[in-house]
CSV table of C-alpha atoms in Angstrom, one decimal:
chain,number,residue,atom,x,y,z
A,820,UNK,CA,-3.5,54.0,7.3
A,821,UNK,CA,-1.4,52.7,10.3
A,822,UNK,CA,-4.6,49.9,11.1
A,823,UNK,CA,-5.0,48.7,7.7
A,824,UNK,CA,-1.2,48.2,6.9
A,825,UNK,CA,-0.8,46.6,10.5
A,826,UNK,CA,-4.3,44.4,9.2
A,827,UNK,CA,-2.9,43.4,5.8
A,828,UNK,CA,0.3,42.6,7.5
A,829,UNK,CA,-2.0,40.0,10.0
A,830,UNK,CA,-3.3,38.5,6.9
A,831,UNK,CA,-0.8,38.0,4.8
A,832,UNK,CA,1.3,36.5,8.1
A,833,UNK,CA,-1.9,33.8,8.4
A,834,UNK,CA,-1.7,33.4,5.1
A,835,UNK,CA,1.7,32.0,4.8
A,836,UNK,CA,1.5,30.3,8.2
A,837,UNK,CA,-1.3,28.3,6.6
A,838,UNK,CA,0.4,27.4,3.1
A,839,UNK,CA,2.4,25.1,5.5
A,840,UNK,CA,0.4,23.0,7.0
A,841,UNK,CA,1.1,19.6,5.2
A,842,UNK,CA,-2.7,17.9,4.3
A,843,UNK,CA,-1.9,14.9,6.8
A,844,UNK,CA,-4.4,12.3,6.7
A,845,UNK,CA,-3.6,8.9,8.6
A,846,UNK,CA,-5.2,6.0,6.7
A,847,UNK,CA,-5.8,2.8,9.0
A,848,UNK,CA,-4.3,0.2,6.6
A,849,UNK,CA,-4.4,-2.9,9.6
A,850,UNK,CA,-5.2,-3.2,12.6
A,851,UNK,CA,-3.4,-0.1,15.0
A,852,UNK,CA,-1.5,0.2,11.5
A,853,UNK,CA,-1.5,3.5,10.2
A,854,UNK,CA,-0.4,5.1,6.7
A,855,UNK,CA,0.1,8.9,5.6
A,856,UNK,CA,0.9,8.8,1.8
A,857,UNK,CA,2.5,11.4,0.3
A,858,UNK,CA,1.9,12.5,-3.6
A,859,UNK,CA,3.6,10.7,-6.4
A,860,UNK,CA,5.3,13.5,-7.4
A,861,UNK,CA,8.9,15.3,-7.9
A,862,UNK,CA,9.8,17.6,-4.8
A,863,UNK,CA,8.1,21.2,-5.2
A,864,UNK,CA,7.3,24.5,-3.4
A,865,UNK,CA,4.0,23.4,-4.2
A,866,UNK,CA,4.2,20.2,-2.4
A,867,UNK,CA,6.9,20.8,0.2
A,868,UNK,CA,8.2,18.1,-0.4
A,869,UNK,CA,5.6,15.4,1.0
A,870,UNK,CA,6.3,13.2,-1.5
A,871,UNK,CA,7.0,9.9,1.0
A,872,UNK,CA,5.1,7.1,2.7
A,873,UNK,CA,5.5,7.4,6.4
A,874,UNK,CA,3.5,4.9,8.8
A,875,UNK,CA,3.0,4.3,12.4
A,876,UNK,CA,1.8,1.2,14.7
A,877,UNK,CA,0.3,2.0,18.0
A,878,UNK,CA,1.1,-0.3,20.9
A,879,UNK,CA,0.5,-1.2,24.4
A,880,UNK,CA,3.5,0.4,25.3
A,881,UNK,CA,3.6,3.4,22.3
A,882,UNK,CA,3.5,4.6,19.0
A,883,UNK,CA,6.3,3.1,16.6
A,884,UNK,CA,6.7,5.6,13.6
A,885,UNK,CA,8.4,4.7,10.8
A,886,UNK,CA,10.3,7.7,8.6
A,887,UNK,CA,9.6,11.2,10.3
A,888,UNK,CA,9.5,12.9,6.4
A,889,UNK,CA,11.1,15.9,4.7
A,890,UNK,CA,11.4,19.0,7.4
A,891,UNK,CA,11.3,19.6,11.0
A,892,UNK,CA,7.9,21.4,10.0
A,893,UNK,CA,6.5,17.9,8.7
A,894,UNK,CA,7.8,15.7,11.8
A,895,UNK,CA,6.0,18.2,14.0
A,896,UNK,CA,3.1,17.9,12.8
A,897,UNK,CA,3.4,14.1,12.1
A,898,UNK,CA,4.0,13.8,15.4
A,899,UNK,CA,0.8,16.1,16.3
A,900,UNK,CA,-1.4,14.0,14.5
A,901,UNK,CA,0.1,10.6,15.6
A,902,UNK,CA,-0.8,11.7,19.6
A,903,UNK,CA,-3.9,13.4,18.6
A,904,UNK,CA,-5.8,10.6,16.8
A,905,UNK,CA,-3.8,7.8,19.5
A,906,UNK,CA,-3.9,9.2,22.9
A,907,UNK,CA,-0.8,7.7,23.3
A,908,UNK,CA,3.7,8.9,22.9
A,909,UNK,CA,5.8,7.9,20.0
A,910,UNK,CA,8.0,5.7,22.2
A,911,UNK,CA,10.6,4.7,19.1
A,912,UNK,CA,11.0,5.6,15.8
A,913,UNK,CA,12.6,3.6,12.7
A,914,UNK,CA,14.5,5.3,9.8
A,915,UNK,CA,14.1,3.0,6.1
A,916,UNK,CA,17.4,4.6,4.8
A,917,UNK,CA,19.5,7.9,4.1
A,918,UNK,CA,17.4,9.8,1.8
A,919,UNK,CA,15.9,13.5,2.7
A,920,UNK,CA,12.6,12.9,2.7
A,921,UNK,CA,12.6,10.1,5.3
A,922,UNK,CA,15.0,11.3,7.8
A,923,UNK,CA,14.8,15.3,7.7
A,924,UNK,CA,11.9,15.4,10.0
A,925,UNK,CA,14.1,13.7,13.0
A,926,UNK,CA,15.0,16.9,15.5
A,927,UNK,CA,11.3,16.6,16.4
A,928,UNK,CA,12.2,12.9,18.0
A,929,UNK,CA,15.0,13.7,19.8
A,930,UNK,CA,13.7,12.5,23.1
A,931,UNK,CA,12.9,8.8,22.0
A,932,UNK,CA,14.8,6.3,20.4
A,933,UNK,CA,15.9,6.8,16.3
A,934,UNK,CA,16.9,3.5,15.0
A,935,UNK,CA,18.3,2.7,11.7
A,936,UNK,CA,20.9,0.5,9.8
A,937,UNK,CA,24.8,1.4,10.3
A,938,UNK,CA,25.0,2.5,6.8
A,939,UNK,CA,22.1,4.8,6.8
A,940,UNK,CA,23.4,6.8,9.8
A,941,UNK,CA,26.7,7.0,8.1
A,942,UNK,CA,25.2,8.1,4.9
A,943,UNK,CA,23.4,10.7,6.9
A,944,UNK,CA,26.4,12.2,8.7
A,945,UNK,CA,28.3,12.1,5.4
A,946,UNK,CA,25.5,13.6,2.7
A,947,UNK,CA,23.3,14.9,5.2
A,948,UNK,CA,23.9,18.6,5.3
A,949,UNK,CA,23.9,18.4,0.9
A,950,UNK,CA,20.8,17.1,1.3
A,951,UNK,CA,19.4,19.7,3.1
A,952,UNK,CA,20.6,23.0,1.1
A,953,UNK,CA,19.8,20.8,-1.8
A,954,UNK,CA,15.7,20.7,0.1
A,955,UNK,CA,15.6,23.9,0.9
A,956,UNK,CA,16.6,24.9,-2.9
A,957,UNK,CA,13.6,22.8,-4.2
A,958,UNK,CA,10.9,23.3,-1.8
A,959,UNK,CA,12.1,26.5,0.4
A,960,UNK,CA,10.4,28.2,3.3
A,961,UNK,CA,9.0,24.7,3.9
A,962,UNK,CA,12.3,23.8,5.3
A,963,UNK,CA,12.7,26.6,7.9
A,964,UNK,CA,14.4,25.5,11.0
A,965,UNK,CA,15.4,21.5,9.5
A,966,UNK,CA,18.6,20.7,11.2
A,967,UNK,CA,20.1,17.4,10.2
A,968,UNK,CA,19.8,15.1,13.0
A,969,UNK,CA,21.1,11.4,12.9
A,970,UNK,CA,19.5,8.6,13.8
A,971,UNK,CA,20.5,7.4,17.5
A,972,UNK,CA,20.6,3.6,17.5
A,973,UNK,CA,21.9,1.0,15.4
A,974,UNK,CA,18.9,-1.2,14.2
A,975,UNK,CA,19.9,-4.7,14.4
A,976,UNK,CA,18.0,-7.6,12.3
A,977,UNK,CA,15.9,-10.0,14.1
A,978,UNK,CA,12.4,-10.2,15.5
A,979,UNK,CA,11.6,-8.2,19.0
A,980,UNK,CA,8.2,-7.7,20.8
A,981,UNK,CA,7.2,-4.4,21.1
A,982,UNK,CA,3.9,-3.5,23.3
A,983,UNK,CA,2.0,-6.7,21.8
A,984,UNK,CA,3.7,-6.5,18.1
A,985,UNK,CA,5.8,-8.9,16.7
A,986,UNK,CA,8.5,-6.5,14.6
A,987,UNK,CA,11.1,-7.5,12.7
A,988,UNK,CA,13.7,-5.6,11.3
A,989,UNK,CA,15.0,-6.9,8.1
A,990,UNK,CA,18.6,-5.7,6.9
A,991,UNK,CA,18.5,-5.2,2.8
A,992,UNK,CA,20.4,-2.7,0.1
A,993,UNK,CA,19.9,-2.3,-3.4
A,994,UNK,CA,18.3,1.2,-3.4
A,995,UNK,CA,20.9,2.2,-1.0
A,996,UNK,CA,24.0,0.5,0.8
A,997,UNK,CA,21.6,0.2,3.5
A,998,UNK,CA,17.8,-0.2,3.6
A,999,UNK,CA,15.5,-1.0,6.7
A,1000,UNK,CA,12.4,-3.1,6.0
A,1001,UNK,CA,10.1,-3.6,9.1
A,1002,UNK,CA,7.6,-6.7,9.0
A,1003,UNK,CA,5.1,-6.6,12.0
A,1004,UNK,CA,4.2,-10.0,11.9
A,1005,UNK,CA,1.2,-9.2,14.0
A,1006,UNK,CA,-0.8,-7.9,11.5
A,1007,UNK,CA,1.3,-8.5,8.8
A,1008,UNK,CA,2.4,-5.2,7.1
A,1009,UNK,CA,5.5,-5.1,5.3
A,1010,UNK,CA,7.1,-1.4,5.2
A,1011,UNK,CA,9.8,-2.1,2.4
A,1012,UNK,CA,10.7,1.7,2.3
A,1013,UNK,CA,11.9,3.1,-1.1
A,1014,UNK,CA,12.8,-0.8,-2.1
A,1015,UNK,CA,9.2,-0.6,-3.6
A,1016,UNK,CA,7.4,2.2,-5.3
A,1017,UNK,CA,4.1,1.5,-6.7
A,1018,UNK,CA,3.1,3.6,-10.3
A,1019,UNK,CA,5.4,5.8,-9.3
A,1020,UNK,CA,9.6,5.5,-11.3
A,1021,UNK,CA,12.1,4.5,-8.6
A,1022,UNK,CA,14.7,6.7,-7.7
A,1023,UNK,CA,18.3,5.4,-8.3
A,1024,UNK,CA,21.1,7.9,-6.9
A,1025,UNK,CA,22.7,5.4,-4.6
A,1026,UNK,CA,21.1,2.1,-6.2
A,1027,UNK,CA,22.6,-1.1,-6.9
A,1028,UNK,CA,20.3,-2.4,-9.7
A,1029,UNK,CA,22.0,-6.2,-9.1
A,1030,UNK,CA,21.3,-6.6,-5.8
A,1031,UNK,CA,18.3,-4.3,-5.7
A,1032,UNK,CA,16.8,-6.8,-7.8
A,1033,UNK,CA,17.9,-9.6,-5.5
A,1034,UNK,CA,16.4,-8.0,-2.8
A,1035,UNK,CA,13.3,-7.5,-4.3
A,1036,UNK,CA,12.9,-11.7,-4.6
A,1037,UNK,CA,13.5,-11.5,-1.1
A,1038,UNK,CA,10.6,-9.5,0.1
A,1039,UNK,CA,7.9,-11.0,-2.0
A,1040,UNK,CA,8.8,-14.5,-0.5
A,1041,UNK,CA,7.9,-13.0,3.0
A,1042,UNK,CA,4.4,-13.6,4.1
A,1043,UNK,CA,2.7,-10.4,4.0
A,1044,UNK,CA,-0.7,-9.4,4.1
A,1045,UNK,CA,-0.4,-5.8,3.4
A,1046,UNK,CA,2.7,-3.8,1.4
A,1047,UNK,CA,3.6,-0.3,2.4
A,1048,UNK,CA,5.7,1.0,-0.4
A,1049,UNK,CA,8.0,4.1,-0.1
A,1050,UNK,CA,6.2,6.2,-2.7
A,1051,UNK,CA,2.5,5.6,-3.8
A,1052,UNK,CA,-0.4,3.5,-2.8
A,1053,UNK,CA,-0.8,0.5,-0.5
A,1054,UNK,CA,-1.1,-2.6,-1.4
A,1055,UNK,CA,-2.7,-6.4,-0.8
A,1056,UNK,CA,-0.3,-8.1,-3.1
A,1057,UNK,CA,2.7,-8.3,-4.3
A,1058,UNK,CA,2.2,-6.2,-7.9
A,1059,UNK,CA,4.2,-3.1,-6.6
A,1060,UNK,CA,6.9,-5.8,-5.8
A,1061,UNK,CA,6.6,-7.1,-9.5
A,1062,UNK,CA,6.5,-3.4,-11.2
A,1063,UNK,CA,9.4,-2.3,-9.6
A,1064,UNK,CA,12.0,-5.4,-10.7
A,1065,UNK,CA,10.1,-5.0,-14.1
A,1066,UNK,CA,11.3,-1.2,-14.2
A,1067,UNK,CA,14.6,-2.1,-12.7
A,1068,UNK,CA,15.2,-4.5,-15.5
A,1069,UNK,CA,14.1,-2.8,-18.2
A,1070,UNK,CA,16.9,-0.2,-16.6
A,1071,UNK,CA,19.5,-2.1,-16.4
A,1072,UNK,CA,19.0,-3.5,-20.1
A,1073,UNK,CA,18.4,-0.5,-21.7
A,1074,UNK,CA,21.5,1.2,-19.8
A,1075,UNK,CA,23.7,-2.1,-20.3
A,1076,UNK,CA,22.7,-2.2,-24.1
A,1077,UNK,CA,23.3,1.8,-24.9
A,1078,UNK,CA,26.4,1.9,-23.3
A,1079,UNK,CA,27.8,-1.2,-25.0
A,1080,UNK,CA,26.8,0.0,-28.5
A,1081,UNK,CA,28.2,3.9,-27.3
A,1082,UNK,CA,25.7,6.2,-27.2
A,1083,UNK,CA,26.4,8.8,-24.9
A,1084,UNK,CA,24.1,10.2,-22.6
A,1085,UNK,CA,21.9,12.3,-24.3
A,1086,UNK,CA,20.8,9.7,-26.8
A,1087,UNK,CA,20.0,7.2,-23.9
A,1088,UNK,CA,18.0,9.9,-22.2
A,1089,UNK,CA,15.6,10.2,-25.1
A,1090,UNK,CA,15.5,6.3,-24.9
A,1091,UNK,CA,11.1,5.5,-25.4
A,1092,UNK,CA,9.7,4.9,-22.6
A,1093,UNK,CA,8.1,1.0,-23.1
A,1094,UNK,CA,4.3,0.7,-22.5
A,1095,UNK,CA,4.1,-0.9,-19.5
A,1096,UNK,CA,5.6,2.0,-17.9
A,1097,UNK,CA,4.2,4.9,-19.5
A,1098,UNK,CA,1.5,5.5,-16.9
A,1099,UNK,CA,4.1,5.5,-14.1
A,1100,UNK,CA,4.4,8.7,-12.5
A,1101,UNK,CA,7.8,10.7,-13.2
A,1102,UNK,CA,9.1,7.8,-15.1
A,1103,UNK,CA,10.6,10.0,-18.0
A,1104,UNK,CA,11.9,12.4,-15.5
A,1105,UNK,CA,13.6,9.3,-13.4
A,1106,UNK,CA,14.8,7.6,-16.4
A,1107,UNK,CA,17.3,11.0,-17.4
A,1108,UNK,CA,18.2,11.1,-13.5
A,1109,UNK,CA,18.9,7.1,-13.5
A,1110,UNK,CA,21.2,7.6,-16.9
A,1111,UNK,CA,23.1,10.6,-14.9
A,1112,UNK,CA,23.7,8.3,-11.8
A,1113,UNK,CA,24.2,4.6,-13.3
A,1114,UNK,CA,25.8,5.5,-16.6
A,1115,UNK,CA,28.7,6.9,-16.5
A,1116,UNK,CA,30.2,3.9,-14.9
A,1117,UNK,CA,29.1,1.4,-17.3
A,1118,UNK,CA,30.5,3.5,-20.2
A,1119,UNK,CA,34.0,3.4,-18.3
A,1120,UNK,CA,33.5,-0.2,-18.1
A,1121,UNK,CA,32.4,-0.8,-22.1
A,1122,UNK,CA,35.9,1.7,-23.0
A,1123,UNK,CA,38.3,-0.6,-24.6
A,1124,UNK,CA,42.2,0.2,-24.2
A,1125,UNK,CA,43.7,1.9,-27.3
A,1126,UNK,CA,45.6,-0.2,-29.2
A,1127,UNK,CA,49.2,0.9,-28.7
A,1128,UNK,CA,51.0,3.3,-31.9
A,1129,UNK,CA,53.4,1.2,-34.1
């Protein structure tokens, strides 16, 4: 009796070692260029979390990652895959911006360099530890052991030579007060981070739609030969670029027009989604998160003053 408890105790312990082994699968997207796409889907226990784009380039002197993902449990074994299939150390990493699935896999990098934007590291030490219970409410066990860890260098715009790549760190917001794009003019890939999802609804909680749209004209004028969007697939062109400032606009108007004709949340949540959009992944789901984050500030800004009693 002893044995076969102590055996079923064995197997059910390999068992739920195995459900957490993220199905990592570097894609070679340019030359020493390298993507891991995660699903186009809403954070799950199912998925734990690898919802996000993370990428790395492999240089004469290192491996450059870019994003470390949603747990210390996926930046391990990032990190495991990145020296198994190079040969060679992550000798710096680059954060895109503050949100929890690009930053919450940092602790396993704390012995190389963790660039990012001012603003990003700031958003991290100020929401960070929300945005961790809030990740280990949605996706659980996979978050075992996270600990939030900032960023370590300020990134600073401007072009600098990194073991035989040409990288260049862009400065940008829209999606958040501060977003990183890195353009390896090498091989021209562009990693815009969550400034560009492609068939897949952007995500608004700290957006700007004005200047996010601005910024958006500003990336597809750069010369790139291949886009790495923050959620969903590659791309050769600019059409993720395109869909997104589409989306964005048709936000923005439909947000703009509800709240100055006063409907009040609700109604705008059940606004139809147009048909251009409908085969975008979560976009129903994001539009009723968007209309929680963007709209109560344009109803206080429609609010006329009462007119005063005679």
């Amino acid at each position: 009796m002893k044995r076969w408890l102590l055996m079923l105790l064995l197997v059910n312990a390999t068992a739920v070692a195995e459900s957490f082994e993220y199905p990592l699968q570097p894609q070679p997207v340019a030359t020493d260029t390298y993507v891991i796409e995660g699903k186009t889907e809403d954070f799950s226990k199912q998925n734990g979390g690898f919802i996000v784009n993370t990428g790395f380039i492999v240089t004469t002197a290192g491996v450059v990652v870019i994003d470390t993902g949603v747990s210390r449990r996926f930046g391990e074994q990032q990190r495991a895959v990145i020296e198994k299939l190079t040969g060679k150390k992550v000798v710096r990493v680059y954060i895109t911006h503050h949100h929890p699935d690009h930053f919450l896999g940092n602790q396993t990098y704390t012995d190389v360099p963790i660039y990012a934007l001012p603003a990003t590291r700031d958003g991290i030490k100020a929401e960070g530890e929300m945005f961790s219970g809030n990740m280990y409410r949605m996706v659980g066990d996979w978050m075992r052991d996270t600990r939030v860890t900032p960023p370590t260098q300020d990134a600073k715009a401007g072009k600098e030579t990194v073991g035989g790549h040409e990288l260049e760190v862009i400065a940008l917001q829209g999606h958040t007060a501060g977003d990183l794009v890195l353009f390896d003019h090498t091989t021209g890939v562009l990693f815009s981070g969550d400034l560009v999802f492609n068939n897949r609804a952007a995500t608004t909680p700290h957006a700007t739609l004005a200047m996010w749209l601005t910024t958006l004209d500003s990336l597809q004028a750069l010369p790139f030969k291949t886009l790495v969007p923050g959620h969903g697939n590659v791309a050769s062109d600019t059409a993720p670029i395109q869909q997104t400032r589409a989306y964005l606009q048709w936000l923005q108007t439909t947000l703009e027009d509800a709240a100055a004709h006063g409907l009040d949340m609700l109604e705008v949540m059940q606004t139809p989604i147009p048909a251009d959009f409908q085969h975008v992944a979560l976009v129903q789901h994001e539009l009723r998160r968007s209309v929680s984050h963007l709209y109560p500030a344009l109803e206080q800004a429609h609010l006329k003053p009462a007119k005063p009693a005679e």
